[in-house]
PDB file of C-alpha atoms in Angstrom:
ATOM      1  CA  UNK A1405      71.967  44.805  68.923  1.00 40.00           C
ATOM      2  CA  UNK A1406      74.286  43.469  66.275  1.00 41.00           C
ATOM      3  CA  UNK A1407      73.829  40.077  66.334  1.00 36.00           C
ATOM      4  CA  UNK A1408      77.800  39.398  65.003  1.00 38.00           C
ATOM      5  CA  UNK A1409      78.852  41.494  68.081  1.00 40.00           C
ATOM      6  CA  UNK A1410      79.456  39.201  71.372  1.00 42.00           C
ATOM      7  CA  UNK A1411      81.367  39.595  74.500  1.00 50.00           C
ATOM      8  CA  UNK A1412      84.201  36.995  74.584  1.00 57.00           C
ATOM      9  CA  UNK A1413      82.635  33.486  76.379  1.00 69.00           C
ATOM     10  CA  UNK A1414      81.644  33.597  80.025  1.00 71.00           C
ATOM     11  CA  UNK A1415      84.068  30.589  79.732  1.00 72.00           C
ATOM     12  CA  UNK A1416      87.103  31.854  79.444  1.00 74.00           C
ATOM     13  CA  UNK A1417      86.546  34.567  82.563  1.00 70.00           C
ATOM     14  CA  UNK A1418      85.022  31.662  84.258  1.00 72.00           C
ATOM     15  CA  UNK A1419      88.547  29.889  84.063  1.00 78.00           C
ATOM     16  CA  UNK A1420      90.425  32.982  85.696  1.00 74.00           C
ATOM     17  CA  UNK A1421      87.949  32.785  88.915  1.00 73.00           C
ATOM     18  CA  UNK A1422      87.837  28.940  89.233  1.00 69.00           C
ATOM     19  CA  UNK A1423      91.835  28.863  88.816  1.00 72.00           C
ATOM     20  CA  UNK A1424      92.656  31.706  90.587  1.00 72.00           C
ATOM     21  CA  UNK A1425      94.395  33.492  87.856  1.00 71.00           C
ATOM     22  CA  UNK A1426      93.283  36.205  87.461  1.00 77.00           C
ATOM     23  CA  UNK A1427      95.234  39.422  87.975  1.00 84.00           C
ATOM     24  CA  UNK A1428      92.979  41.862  88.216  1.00 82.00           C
ATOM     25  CA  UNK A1429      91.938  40.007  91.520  1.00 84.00           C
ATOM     26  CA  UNK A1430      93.355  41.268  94.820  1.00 88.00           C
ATOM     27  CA  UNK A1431      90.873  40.927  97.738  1.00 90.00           C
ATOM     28  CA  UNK A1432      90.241  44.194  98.243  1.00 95.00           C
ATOM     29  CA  UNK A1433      88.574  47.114  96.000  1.00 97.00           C
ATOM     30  CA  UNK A1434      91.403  49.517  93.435  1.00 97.00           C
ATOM     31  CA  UNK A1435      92.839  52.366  95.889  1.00 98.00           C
ATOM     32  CA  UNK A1436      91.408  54.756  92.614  1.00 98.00           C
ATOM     33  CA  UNK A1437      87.769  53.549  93.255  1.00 99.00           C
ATOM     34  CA  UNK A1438      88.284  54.103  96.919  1.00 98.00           C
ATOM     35  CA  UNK A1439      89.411  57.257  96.532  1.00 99.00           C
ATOM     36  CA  UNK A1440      86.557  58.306  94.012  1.00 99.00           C
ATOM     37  CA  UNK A1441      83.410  57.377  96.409  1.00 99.00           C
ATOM     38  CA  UNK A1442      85.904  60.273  98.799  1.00 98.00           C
ATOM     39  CA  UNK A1443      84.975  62.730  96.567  1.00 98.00           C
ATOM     40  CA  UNK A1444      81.427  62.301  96.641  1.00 98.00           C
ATOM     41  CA  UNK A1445      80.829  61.689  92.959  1.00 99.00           C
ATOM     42  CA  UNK A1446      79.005  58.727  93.272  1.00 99.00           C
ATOM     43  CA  UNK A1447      75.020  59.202  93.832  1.00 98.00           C
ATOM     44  CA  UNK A1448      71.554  57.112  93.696  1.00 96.00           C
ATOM     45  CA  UNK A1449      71.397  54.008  91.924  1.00 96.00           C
ATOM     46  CA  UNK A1450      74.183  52.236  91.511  1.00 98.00           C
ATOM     47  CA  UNK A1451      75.690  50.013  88.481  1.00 98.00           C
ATOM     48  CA  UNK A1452      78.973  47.764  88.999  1.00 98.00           C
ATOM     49  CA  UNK A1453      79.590  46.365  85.305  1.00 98.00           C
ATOM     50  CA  UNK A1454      81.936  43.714  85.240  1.00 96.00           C
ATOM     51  CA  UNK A1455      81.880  43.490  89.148  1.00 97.00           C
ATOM     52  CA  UNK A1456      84.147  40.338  88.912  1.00 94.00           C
ATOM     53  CA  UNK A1457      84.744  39.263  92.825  1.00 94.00           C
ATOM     54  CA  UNK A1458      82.389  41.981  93.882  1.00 97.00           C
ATOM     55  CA  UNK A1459      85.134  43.768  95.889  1.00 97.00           C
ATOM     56  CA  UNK A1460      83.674  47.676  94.980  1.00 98.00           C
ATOM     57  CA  UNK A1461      80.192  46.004  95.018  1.00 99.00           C
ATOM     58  CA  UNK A1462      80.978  45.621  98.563  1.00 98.00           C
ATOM     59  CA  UNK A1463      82.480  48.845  99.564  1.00 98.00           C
ATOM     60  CA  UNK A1464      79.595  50.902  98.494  1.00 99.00           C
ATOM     61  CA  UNK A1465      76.938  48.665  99.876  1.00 98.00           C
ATOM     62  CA  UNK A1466      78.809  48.894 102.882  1.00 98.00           C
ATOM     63  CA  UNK A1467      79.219  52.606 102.794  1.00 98.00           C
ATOM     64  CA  UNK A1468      75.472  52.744 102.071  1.00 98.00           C
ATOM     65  CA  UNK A1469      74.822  53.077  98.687  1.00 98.00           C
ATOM     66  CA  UNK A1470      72.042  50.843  96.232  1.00 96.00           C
ATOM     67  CA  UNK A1471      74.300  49.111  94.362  1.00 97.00           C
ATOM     68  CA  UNK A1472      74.061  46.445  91.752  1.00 97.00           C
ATOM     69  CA  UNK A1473      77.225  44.360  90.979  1.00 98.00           C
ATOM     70  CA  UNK A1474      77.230  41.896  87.417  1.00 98.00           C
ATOM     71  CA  UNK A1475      79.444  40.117  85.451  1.00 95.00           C
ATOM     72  CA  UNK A1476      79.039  37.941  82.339  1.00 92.00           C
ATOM     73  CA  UNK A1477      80.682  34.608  84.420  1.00 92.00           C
ATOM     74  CA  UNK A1478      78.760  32.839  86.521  1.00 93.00           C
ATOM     75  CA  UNK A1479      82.026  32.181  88.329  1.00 93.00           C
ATOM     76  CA  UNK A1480      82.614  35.541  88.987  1.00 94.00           C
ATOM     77  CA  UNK A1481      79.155  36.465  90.442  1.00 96.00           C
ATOM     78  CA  UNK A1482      79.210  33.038  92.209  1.00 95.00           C
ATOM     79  CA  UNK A1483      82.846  34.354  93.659  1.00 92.00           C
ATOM     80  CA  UNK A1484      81.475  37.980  94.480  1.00 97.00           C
ATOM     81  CA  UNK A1485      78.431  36.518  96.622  1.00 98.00           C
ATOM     82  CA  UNK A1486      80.836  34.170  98.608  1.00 96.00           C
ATOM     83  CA  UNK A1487      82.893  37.129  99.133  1.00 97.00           C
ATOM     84  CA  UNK A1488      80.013  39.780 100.423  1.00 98.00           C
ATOM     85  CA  UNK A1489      78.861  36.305 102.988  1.00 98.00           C
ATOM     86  CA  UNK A1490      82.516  36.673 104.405  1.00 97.00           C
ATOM     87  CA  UNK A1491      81.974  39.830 104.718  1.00 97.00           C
ATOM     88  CA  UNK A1492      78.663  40.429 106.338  1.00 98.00           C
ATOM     89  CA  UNK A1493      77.441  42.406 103.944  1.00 98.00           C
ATOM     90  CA  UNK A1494      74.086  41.449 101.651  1.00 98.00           C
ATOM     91  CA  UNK A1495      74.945  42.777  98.479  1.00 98.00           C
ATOM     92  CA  UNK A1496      73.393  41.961  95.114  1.00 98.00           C
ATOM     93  CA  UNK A1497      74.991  40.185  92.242  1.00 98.00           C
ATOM     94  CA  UNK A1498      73.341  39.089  88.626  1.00 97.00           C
ATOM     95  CA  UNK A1499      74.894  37.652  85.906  1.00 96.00           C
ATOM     96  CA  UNK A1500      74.650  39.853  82.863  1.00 95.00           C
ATOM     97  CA  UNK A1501      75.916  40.616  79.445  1.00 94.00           C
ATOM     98  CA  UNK A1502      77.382  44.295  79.457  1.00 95.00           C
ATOM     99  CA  UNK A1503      76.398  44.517  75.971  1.00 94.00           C
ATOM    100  CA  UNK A1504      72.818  44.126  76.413  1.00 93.00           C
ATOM    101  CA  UNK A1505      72.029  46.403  79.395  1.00 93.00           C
ATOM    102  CA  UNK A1506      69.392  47.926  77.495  1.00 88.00           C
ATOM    103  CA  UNK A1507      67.128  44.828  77.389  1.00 88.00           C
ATOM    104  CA  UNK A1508      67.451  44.852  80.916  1.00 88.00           C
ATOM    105  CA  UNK A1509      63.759  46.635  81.341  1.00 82.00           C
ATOM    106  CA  UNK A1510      63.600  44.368  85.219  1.00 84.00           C
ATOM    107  CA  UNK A1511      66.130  47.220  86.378  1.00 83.00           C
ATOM    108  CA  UNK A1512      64.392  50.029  85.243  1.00 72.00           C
ATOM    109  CA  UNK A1513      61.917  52.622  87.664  1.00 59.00           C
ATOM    110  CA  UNK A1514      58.034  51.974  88.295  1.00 53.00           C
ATOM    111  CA  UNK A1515      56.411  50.832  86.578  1.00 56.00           C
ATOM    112  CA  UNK A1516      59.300  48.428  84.970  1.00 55.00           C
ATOM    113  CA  UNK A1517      60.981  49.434  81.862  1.00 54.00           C
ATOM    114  CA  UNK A1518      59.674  53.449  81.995  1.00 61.00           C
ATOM    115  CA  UNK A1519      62.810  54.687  82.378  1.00 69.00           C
ATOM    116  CA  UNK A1520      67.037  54.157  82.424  1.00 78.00           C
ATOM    117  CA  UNK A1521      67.925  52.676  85.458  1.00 89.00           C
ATOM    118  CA  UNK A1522      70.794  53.988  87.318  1.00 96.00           C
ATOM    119  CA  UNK A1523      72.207  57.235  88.445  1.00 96.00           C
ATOM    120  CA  UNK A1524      76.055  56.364  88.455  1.00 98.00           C
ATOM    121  CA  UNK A1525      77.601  53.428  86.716  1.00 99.00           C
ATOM    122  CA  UNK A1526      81.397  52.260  88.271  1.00 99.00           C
ATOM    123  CA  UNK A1527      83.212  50.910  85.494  1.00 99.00           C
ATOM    124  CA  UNK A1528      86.632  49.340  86.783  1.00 98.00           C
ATOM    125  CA  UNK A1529      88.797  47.751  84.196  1.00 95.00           C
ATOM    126  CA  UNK A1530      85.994  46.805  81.535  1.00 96.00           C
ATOM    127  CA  UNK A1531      85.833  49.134  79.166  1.00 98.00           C
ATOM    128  CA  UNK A1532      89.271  48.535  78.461  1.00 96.00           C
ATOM    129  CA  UNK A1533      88.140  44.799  77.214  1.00 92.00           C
ATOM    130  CA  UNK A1534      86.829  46.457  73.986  1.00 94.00           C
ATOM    131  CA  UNK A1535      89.963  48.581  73.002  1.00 90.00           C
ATOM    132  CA  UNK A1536      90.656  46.503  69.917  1.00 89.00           C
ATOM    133  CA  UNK A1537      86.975  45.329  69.198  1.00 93.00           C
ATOM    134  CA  UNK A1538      85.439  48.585  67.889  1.00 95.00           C
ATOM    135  CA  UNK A1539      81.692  46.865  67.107  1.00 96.00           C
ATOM    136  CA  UNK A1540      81.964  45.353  70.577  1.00 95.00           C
ATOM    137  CA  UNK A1541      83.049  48.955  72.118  1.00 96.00           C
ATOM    138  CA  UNK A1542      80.242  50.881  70.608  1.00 97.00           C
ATOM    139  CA  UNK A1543      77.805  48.354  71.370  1.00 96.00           C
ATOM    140  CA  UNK A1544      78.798  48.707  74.718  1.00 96.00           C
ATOM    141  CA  UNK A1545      78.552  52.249  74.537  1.00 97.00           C
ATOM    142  CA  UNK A1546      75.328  52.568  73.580  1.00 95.00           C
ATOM    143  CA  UNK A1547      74.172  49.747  75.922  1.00 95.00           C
ATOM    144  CA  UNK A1548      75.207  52.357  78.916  1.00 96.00           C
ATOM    145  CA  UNK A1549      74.376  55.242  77.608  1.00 95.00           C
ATOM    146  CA  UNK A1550      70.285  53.191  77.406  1.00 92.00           C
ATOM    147  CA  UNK A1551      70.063  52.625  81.025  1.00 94.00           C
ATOM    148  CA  UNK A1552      72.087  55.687  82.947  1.00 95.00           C
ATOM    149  CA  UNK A1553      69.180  58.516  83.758  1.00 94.00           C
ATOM    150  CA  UNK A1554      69.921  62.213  81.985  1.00 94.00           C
ATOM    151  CA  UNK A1555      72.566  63.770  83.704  1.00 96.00           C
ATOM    152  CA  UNK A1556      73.760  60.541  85.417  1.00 97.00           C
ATOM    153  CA  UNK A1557      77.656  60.224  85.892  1.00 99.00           C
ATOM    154  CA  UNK A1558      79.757  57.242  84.432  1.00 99.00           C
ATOM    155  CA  UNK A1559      83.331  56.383  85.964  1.00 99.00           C
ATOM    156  CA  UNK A1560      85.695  54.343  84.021  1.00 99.00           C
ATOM    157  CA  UNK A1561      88.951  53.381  85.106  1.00 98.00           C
ATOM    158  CA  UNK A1562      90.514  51.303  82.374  1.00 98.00           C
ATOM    159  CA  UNK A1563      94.625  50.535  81.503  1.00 96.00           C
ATOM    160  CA  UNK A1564      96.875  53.348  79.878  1.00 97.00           C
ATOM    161  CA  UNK A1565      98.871  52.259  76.996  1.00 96.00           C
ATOM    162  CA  UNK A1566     101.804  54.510  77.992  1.00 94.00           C
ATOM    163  CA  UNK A1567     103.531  51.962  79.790  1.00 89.00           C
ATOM    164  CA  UNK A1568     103.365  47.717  79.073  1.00 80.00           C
ATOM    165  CA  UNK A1569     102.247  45.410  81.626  1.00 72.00           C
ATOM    166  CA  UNK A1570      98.826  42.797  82.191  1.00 72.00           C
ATOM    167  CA  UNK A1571      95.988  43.556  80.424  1.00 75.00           C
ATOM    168  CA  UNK A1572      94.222  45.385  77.479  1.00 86.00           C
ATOM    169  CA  UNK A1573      95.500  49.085  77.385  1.00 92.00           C
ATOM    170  CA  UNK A1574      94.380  51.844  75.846  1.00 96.00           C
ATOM    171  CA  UNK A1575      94.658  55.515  74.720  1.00 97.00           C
ATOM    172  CA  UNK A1576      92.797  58.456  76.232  1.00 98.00           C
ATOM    173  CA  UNK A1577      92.325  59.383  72.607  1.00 98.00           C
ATOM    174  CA  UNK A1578      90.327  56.171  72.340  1.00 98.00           C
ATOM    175  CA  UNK A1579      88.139  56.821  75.395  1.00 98.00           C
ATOM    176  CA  UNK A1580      87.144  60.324  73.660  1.00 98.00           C
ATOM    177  CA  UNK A1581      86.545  58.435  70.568  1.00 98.00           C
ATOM    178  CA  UNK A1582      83.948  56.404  71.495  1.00 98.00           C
ATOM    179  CA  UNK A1583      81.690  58.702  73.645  1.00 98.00           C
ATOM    180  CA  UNK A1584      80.190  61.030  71.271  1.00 95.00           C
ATOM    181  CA  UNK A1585      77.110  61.702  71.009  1.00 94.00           C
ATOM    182  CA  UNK A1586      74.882  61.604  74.320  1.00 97.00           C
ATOM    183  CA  UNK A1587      77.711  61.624  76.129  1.00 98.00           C
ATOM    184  CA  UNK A1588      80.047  64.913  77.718  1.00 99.00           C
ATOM    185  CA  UNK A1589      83.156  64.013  78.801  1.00 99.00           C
ATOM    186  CA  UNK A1590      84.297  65.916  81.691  1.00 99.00           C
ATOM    187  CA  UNK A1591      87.882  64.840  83.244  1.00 99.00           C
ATOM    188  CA  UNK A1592      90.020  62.112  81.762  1.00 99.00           C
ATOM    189  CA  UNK A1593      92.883  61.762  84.326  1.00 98.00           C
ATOM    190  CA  UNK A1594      96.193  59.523  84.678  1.00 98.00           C
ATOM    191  CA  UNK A1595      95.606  57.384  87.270  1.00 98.00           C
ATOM    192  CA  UNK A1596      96.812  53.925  88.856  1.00 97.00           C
ATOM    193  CA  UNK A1597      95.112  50.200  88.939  1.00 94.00           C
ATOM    194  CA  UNK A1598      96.350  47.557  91.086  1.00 94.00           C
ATOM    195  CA  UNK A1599      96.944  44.119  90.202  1.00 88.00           C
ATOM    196  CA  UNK A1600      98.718  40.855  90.266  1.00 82.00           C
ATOM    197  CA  UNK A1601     102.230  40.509  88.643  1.00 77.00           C
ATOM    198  CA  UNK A1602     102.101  37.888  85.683  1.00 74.00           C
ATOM    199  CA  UNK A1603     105.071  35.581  85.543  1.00 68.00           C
ATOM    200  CA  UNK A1604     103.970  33.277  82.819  1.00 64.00           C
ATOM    201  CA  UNK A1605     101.055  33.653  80.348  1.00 52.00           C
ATOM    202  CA  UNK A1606      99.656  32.027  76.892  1.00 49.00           C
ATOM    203  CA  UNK A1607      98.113  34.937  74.586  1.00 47.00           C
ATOM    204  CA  UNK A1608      94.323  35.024  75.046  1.00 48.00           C
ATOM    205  CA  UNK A1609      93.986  32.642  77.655  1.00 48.00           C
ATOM    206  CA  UNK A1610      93.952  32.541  81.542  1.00 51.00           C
ATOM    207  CA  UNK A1611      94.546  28.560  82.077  1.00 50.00           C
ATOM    208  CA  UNK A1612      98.035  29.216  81.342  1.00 52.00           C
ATOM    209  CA  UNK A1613      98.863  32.203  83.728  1.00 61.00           C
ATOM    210  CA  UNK A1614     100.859  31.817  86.322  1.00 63.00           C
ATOM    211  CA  UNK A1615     101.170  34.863  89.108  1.00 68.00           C
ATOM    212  CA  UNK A1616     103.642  36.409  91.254  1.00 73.00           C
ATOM    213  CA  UNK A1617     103.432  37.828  94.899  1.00 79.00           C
ATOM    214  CA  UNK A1618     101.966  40.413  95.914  1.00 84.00           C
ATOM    215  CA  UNK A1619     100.779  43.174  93.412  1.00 87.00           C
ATOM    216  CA  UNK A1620     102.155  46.085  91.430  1.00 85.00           C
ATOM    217  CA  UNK A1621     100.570  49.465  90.144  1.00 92.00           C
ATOM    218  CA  UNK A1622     100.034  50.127  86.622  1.00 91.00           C
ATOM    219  CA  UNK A1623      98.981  53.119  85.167  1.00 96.00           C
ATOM    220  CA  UNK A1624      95.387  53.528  84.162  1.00 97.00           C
ATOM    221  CA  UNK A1625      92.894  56.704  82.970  1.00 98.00           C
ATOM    222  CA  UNK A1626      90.316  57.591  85.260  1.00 99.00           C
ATOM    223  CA  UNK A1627      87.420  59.100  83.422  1.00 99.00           C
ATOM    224  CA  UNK A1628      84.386  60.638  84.544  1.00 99.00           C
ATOM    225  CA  UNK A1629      81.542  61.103  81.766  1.00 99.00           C
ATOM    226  CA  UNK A1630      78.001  62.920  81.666  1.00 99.00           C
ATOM    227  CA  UNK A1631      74.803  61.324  80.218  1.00 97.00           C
ATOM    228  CA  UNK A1632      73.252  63.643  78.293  1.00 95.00           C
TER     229      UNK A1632
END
């Protein structure tokens, strides 16, 4: 890994889940997650990147699957394991740095480190982070692309720049960018993420947010890729 290339602080995401303002937080999983276990794309070993309160971390443990939620905030996985204990359910959260999956070799098959580690990896609204950080992105990347078996699907819904609103947005012609090699894309659909509606924010922090009632839908690509 690039040693110039970092994730932004687990600090600053760690202020969102302390202070409750984050937007992206709504107690319950995105409708467009729900409706993509429906279609029975989601298989084996399971990878939540980014899990943040653990809400889809949740849903497929509940629904049966072997999933692994993380999140680079201890706040957030702290959050996420509070939230599976009020629900029942015993799902598993780590904290973990999304751009250095591959030195992860503790996840990997028997024995440990002899192969990638999951079958399907859920990304929901983290890609996105890396739309203007292209090192970051492609570190990234590569970093999923080391521990998703051959053949293994990726999901990523992430925020569509063709309308404003909270959040990082970006093109679908950036998502085809920056899966290349390894990588076949097959669908990149409009789609819809939930949130919270922002009232009052500070650029590039989340100390100074301030939220409205309720939430709103945004619109968002859904994109389903192939590890090749």
């Amino acid at each position: 890994m690039n040693p110039g290339v970092m994730t932004r602080p687990a600090e600053m995401w760690n202020t969102a889940y302390d202070n409750d303002t984050a937007p992206w937080v709504i107690g319950a999983p995105q409708p467009a997650i729900v409706a993509l276990e429906k279609t029975g794309l989601i298989s084996g070993r399971v990878l939540d990147p980014g899990c943040g309160t653990g809400e889809h971390t949740i849903l497929l443990t509940e629904l049966g699957y072997d999933v692994l939620g993380v999140d680079l905030a201890p706040s957030a996985v702290e959050y996420a394991r509070r939230n599976a204990a009020d629900h029942g359910v015993v799902a598993r959260f780590e904290i973990a740095d999304a751009l250095r999956f591959g030195e992860r070799t503790d996840w990997a098959g028997a024995p440990a480190g002899s192969a990638p580690a999951f079958d399907t990896i859920v990304d929901s609204a983290l890609f996105h982070v890396f739309g203007t950080e292209p090192e970051a992105r492609a570190e990234y990347v590569n970093s999923l692309h080391s521990i998703l078996k051959p053949g293994g699907l990726l999901h990523i819904l992430a925020l569509s720049d063709t309308e404003s609103g909270f959040g990082p947005r970006i093109s679908d012609a950036l998502i085809r960018e920056s899966f290349g090699t390894g990588w076949e894309l097959e669908d990149l659909q409009p789609s819809s993420y939930r949130g919270r509606p922002i009232t009052t924010a500070q650029e590039g922090r989340f100390d100074g947010i301030e939220l409205g009632e309720g939430t709103i839908d945004v619109a968002a690509w859904l994109t389903r890729l192939r590890r090749v």
